[in-house]
Amino acid sequence: MVDMSKHMRDALNNVPTQKIFDFSQYTSTIDGIVQLTIGEPDFNTPEHIKKAGVQAIENNRTHYAPQRGTAGLLSAISDYLKDTADVQYDPKTEILVTNGVTEGAFAALSAIVNPGDVVLVPTPTFSIYTADVAIAGGTPIEVDTSATDFRLTPEVLKPYLEKYGDRVKAIVVVNPSNPTGVAMNQEELDAVADLVRGKNIFILADEIYSELWYDGQAASIAKSLPEQTILVNGLSKSYAMTGWRIGYLAAPKDVVSNIFKVHAFAVTDVATFVQDAAEEALRNGRKDYQPMEKAYIERRDVMEAALKKMGWQCTAPQGAFYIFAQIPSFLEQDDEKLAYDMAKNAKVAATPGSYFGKGGEHCIRFSYATALDQIKVAMERLAKYCADRQH
């Protein structure tokens, strides 16, 4: 019998495994565990958005949608980006509705990466970017930002640009960051933009957490360098719409036209009634995130205070809903071993930092996208776990 698995595409051998989800799946089998792993809001989609989706179905908005997106949603996205990020995109030619940010990032990287191209991925970060680059046949290079408090700076980037030269096709900028919660301001983003301005280098800007920005004014590198930026965003986090799978991509006209080729042949379109619900969110739900944000800030403060009291060193999160904490010296320093032990013996599930790439070692990511009472239970359990191991 021929083993056809040995005749698959070579590039797939370089795709990393989804350790984050494997770990979450393992911990979900432990009875009574408190989950602080996957970053999914515990809130429900706002009622007016759900009603818009239901109404669309009842109105038989269940046929194929225009492949780039419905005119109403494209216009709503354009207006939203102008109002919130001060960037202007033509809804007819410069915006593409995607099946979440995941598909948007995949389509973008598939469209720009040639075999041998290098994409710089600042780490720690979520794992999809390195996988997408590898699938496209490119070379993902992790850029460790731990020495600069997980902030991407020109000083950090310059050595990589010098080393890889013309091979560098793109730089990924996730702001605010998963897993650290760090949010770079406009001045910092301008500095990164100035470093690559005029070079044949794309910026893939993932701004999925842009509404969950707690300190200061939200910033966008698309404002700094629109001609080289591919902006991806969506409604999963800010509108608690993870299961709706709705996102969007914005870039210069000719760039979007080529990314559209990947999108069109991969997913055809995004469900019409989902787009109608998303249009309702962006038109009439601009303040929907505010109660969630208030709750996240309270949860963050409770969790951060508790962790610091136990001896964990935390990077103060300014956005998203994660705390990235350095493991205290009295605990196991292998973050993966520690996370599994915490799950087993403390019944607290939190994600190993090394799963997010270089710079994440010896850290744990705690998600506070869960109810405050559960967070308090988890912190009580973890405090006892830490105390038992200090002696």
PDB file of N, CA, C and O in Angstrom, residues 73-91 94-96 207 210-211 220 222-223 231-234 248-251 282-283 286:
ATOM      1  N   LEU A  73     -22.409  46.708   4.184  1.00  0.00           N
ATOM      2  CA  LEU A  73     -21.345  46.447   5.152  1.00  0.00           C
ATOM      3  C   LEU A  73     -20.048  47.122   4.729  1.00  0.00           C
ATOM      4  O   LEU A  73     -19.331  47.686   5.562  1.00  0.00           O
ATOM      5  N   LEU A  74     -19.711  47.072   3.461  1.00  0.00           N
ATOM      6  CA  LEU A  74     -18.487  47.731   2.988  1.00  0.00           C
ATOM      7  C   LEU A  74     -18.520  49.223   3.313  1.00  0.00           C
ATOM      8  O   LEU A  74     -17.519  49.796   3.765  1.00  0.00           O
ATOM      9  N   SER A  75     -19.657  49.842   3.106  1.00  0.00           N
ATOM     10  CA  SER A  75     -19.795  51.263   3.426  1.00  0.00           C
ATOM     11  C   SER A  75     -19.680  51.503   4.925  1.00  0.00           C
ATOM     12  O   SER A  75     -19.035  52.466   5.368  1.00  0.00           O
ATOM     13  N   ALA A  76     -20.284  50.620   5.722  1.00  0.00           N
ATOM     14  CA  ALA A  76     -20.219  50.758   7.178  1.00  0.00           C
ATOM     15  C   ALA A  76     -18.789  50.606   7.679  1.00  0.00           C
ATOM     16  O   ALA A  76     -18.353  51.323   8.595  1.00  0.00           O
ATOM     17  N   ILE A  77     -18.035  49.672   7.093  1.00  0.00           N
ATOM     18  CA  ILE A  77     -16.623  49.485   7.479  1.00  0.00           C
ATOM     19  C   ILE A  77     -15.816  50.731   7.145  1.00  0.00           C
ATOM     20  O   ILE A  77     -15.007  51.205   7.953  1.00  0.00           O
ATOM     21  N   SER A  78     -16.032  51.274   5.947  1.00  0.00           N
ATOM     22  CA  SER A  78     -15.315  52.478   5.533  1.00  0.00           C
ATOM     23  C   SER A  78     -15.587  53.627   6.494  1.00  0.00           C
ATOM     24  O   SER A  78     -14.660  54.331   6.937  1.00  0.00           O
ATOM     25  N   ASP A  79     -16.837  53.826   6.848  1.00  0.00           N
ATOM     26  CA  ASP A  79     -17.195  54.908   7.776  1.00  0.00           C
ATOM     27  C   ASP A  79     -16.607  54.666   9.156  1.00  0.00           C
ATOM     28  O   ASP A  79     -16.112  55.592   9.818  1.00  0.00           O
ATOM     29  N   TYR A  80     -16.647  53.413   9.595  1.00  0.00           N
ATOM     30  CA  TYR A  80     -16.110  53.055  10.912  1.00  0.00           C
ATOM     31  C   TYR A  80     -14.616  53.344  11.003  1.00  0.00           C
ATOM     32  O   TYR A  80     -14.136  53.934  11.975  1.00  0.00           O
ATOM     33  N   LEU A  81     -13.863  52.940   9.976  1.00  0.00           N
ATOM     34  CA  LEU A  81     -12.420  53.152   9.981  1.00  0.00           C
ATOM     35  C   LEU A  81     -12.072  54.644   9.927  1.00  0.00           C
ATOM     36  O   LEU A  81     -11.120  55.100  10.571  1.00  0.00           O
ATOM     37  N   LYS A  82     -12.860  55.395   9.186  1.00  0.00           N
ATOM     38  CA  LYS A  82     -12.631  56.840   9.116  1.00  0.00           C
ATOM     39  C   LYS A  82     -12.871  57.483  10.471  1.00  0.00           C
ATOM     40  O   LYS A  82     -12.106  58.349  10.916  1.00  0.00           O
ATOM     41  N   ASP A  83     -13.934  57.065  11.146  1.00  0.00           N
ATOM     42  CA  ASP A  83     -14.310  57.678  12.424  1.00  0.00           C
ATOM     43  C   ASP A  83     -13.402  57.252  13.571  1.00  0.00           C
ATOM     44  O   ASP A  83     -13.127  58.045  14.472  1.00  0.00           O
ATOM     45  N   THR A  84     -12.953  56.005  13.570  1.00  0.00           N
ATOM     46  CA  THR A  84     -12.210  55.480  14.719  1.00  0.00           C
ATOM     47  C   THR A  84     -10.697  55.493  14.546  1.00  0.00           C
ATOM     48  O   THR A  84      -9.963  55.639  15.525  1.00  0.00           O
ATOM     49  N   ALA A  85     -10.214  55.319  13.319  1.00  0.00           N
ATOM     50  CA  ALA A  85      -8.771  55.250  13.087  1.00  0.00           C
ATOM     51  C   ALA A  85      -8.252  56.385  12.224  1.00  0.00           C
ATOM     52  O   ALA A  85      -7.046  56.481  11.990  1.00  0.00           O
ATOM     53  N   ASP A  86      -9.161  57.231  11.744  1.00  0.00           N
ATOM     54  CA  ASP A  86      -8.788  58.371  10.905  1.00  0.00           C
ATOM     55  C   ASP A  86      -8.059  57.912   9.641  1.00  0.00           C
ATOM     56  O   ASP A  86      -7.073  58.508   9.222  1.00  0.00           O
ATOM     57  N   VAL A  87      -8.561  56.815   9.055  1.00  0.00           N
ATOM     58  CA  VAL A  87      -8.021  56.314   7.794  1.00  0.00           C
ATOM     59  C   VAL A  87      -9.175  56.201   6.793  1.00  0.00           C
ATOM     60  O   VAL A  87     -10.304  55.874   7.162  1.00  0.00           O
ATOM     61  N   GLN A  88      -8.878  56.475   5.526  1.00  0.00           N
ATOM     62  CA  GLN A  88      -9.914  56.514   4.503  1.00  0.00           C
ATOM     63  C   GLN A  88      -9.703  55.396   3.492  1.00  0.00           C
ATOM     64  O   GLN A  88      -8.632  55.292   2.891  1.00  0.00           O
ATOM     65  N   TYR A  89     -10.717  54.546   3.323  1.00  0.00           N
ATOM     66  CA  TYR A  89     -10.665  53.482   2.330  1.00  0.00           C
ATOM     67  C   TYR A  89     -11.937  53.523   1.488  1.00  0.00           C
ATOM     68  O   TYR A  89     -13.040  53.663   2.022  1.00  0.00           O
ATOM     69  N   ASP A  90     -11.765  53.358   0.189  1.00  0.00           N
ATOM     70  CA  ASP A  90     -12.898  53.320  -0.737  1.00  0.00           C
ATOM     71  C   ASP A  90     -13.632  51.994  -0.540  1.00  0.00           C
ATOM     72  O   ASP A  90     -13.041  50.919  -0.731  1.00  0.00           O
ATOM     73  N   PRO A  91     -14.913  52.027  -0.149  1.00  0.00           N
ATOM     74  CA  PRO A  91     -15.631  50.773   0.104  1.00  0.00           C
ATOM     75  C   PRO A  91     -15.770  49.879  -1.112  1.00  0.00           C
ATOM     76  O   PRO A  91     -15.918  48.659  -0.983  1.00  0.00           O
ATOM     77  N   GLU A  94     -11.244  49.115  -1.961  1.00  0.00           N
ATOM     78  CA  GLU A  94     -10.140  48.990  -1.011  1.00  0.00           C
ATOM     79  C   GLU A  94     -10.498  48.224   0.263  1.00  0.00           C
ATOM     80  O   GLU A  94      -9.694  48.177   1.199  1.00  0.00           O
ATOM     81  N   ILE A  95     -11.665  47.598   0.288  1.00  0.00           N
ATOM     82  CA  ILE A  95     -12.102  46.830   1.459  1.00  0.00           C
ATOM     83  C   ILE A  95     -12.630  45.480   0.999  1.00  0.00           C
ATOM     84  O   ILE A  95     -13.272  45.377  -0.046  1.00  0.00           O
ATOM     85  N   LEU A  96     -12.361  44.460   1.800  1.00  0.00           N
ATOM     86  CA  LEU A  96     -12.805  43.098   1.501  1.00  0.00           C
ATOM     87  C   LEU A  96     -13.359  42.495   2.785  1.00  0.00           C
ATOM     88  O   LEU A  96     -12.697  42.506   3.826  1.00  0.00           O
ATOM     89  N   GLU A 207      -5.565  44.373  13.979  1.00  0.00           N
ATOM     90  CA  GLU A 207      -6.091  45.273  15.005  1.00  0.00           C
ATOM     91  C   GLU A 207      -7.403  44.752  15.584  1.00  0.00           C
ATOM     92  O   GLU A 207      -8.306  45.523  15.911  1.00  0.00           O
ATOM     93  N   SER A 210      -8.695  46.424  18.713  1.00  0.00           N
ATOM     94  CA  SER A 210      -8.614  47.886  18.691  1.00  0.00           C
ATOM     95  C   SER A 210      -9.677  48.564  19.540  1.00  0.00           C
ATOM     96  O   SER A 210      -9.467  49.674  20.045  1.00  0.00           O
ATOM     97  N   GLU A 211     -10.838  47.941  19.718  1.00  0.00           N
ATOM     98  CA  GLU A 211     -11.871  48.541  20.561  1.00  0.00           C
ATOM     99  C   GLU A 211     -11.574  48.346  22.045  1.00  0.00           C
ATOM    100  O   GLU A 211     -12.074  49.091  22.889  1.00  0.00           O
ATOM    101  N   SER A 220      -3.256  53.382  15.063  1.00  0.00           N
ATOM    102  CA  SER A 220      -3.215  52.445  13.937  1.00  0.00           C
ATOM    103  C   SER A 220      -2.028  52.748  13.043  1.00  0.00           C
ATOM    104  O   SER A 220      -1.800  53.900  12.663  1.00  0.00           O
ATOM    105  N   ALA A 222      -1.939  51.833  10.085  1.00  0.00           N
ATOM    106  CA  ALA A 222      -2.524  52.160   8.781  1.00  0.00           C
ATOM    107  C   ALA A 222      -2.568  53.669   8.581  1.00  0.00           C
ATOM    108  O   ALA A 222      -2.506  54.157   7.446  1.00  0.00           O
ATOM    109  N   LYS A 223      -2.686  54.398   9.664  1.00  0.00           N
ATOM    110  CA  LYS A 223      -2.655  55.863   9.595  1.00  0.00           C
ATOM    111  C   LYS A 223      -1.245  56.352   9.292  1.00  0.00           C
ATOM    112  O   LYS A 223      -1.055  57.350   8.602  1.00  0.00           O
ATOM    113  N   LEU A 231      -4.512  46.125   6.471  1.00  0.00           N
ATOM    114  CA  LEU A 231      -5.176  46.157   7.772  1.00  0.00           C
ATOM    115  C   LEU A 231      -6.212  45.043   7.849  1.00  0.00           C
ATOM    116  O   LEU A 231      -7.066  44.914   6.965  1.00  0.00           O
ATOM    117  N   VAL A 232      -6.140  44.228   8.895  1.00  0.00           N
ATOM    118  CA  VAL A 232      -7.173  43.218   9.131  1.00  0.00           C
ATOM    119  C   VAL A 232      -7.803  43.471  10.495  1.00  0.00           C
ATOM    120  O   VAL A 232      -7.122  43.819  11.460  1.00  0.00           O
ATOM    121  N   ASN A 233      -9.106  43.333  10.543  1.00  0.00           N
ATOM    122  CA  ASN A 233      -9.841  43.554  11.782  1.00  0.00           C
ATOM    123  C   ASN A 233     -11.135  42.761  11.706  1.00  0.00           C
ATOM    124  O   ASN A 233     -11.435  42.135  10.692  1.00  0.00           O
ATOM    125  N   GLY A 234     -11.895  42.789  12.777  1.00  0.00           N
ATOM    126  CA  GLY A 234     -13.139  42.037  12.801  1.00  0.00           C
ATOM    127  C   GLY A 234     -13.977  42.398  14.000  1.00  0.00           C
ATOM    128  O   GLY A 234     -13.638  43.296  14.776  1.00  0.00           O
ATOM    129  N   TYR A 248     -12.759  41.837   8.254  1.00  0.00           N
ATOM    130  CA  TYR A 248     -12.558  42.612   7.034  1.00  0.00           C
ATOM    131  C   TYR A 248     -11.083  42.952   6.864  1.00  0.00           C
ATOM    132  O   TYR A 248     -10.286  42.868   7.805  1.00  0.00           O
ATOM    133  N   LEU A 249     -10.768  43.323   5.651  1.00  0.00           N
ATOM    134  CA  LEU A 249      -9.401  43.654   5.255  1.00  0.00           C
ATOM    135  C   LEU A 249      -9.447  44.951   4.460  1.00  0.00           C
ATOM    136  O   LEU A 249     -10.358  45.148   3.654  1.00  0.00           O
ATOM    137  N   ALA A 250      -8.470  45.830   4.682  1.00  0.00           N
ATOM    138  CA  ALA A 250      -8.408  47.096   3.944  1.00  0.00           C
ATOM    139  C   ALA A 250      -6.968  47.362   3.520  1.00  0.00           C
ATOM    140  O   ALA A 250      -6.027  47.156   4.296  1.00  0.00           O
ATOM    141  N   ALA A 251      -6.808  47.808   2.273  1.00  0.00           N
ATOM    142  CA  ALA A 251      -5.477  48.066   1.718  1.00  0.00           C
ATOM    143  C   ALA A 251      -5.659  48.849   0.415  1.00  0.00           C
ATOM    144  O   ALA A 251      -6.789  49.037  -0.054  1.00  0.00           O
ATOM    145  N   LEU A 282     -21.753  47.888  13.307  1.00  0.00           N
ATOM    146  CA  LEU A 282     -20.896  49.035  13.017  1.00  0.00           C
ATOM    147  C   LEU A 282     -21.689  50.333  12.861  1.00  0.00           C
ATOM    148  O   LEU A 282     -21.158  51.422  13.126  1.00  0.00           O
ATOM    149  N   ARG A 283     -22.940  50.218  12.455  1.00  0.00           N
ATOM    150  CA  ARG A 283     -23.767  51.422  12.291  1.00  0.00           C
ATOM    151  C   ARG A 283     -24.371  51.890  13.623  1.00  0.00           C
ATOM    152  O   ARG A 283     -24.369  53.077  13.933  1.00  0.00           O
ATOM    153  N   ARG A 286     -21.796  51.247  18.098  1.00  0.00           N
ATOM    154  CA  ARG A 286     -20.455  51.782  18.364  1.00  0.00           C
ATOM    155  C   ARG A 286     -20.093  51.789  19.854  1.00  0.00           C
ATOM    156  O   ARG A 286     -18.922  51.778  20.211  1.00  0.00           O
TER     157      ARG A 286
END
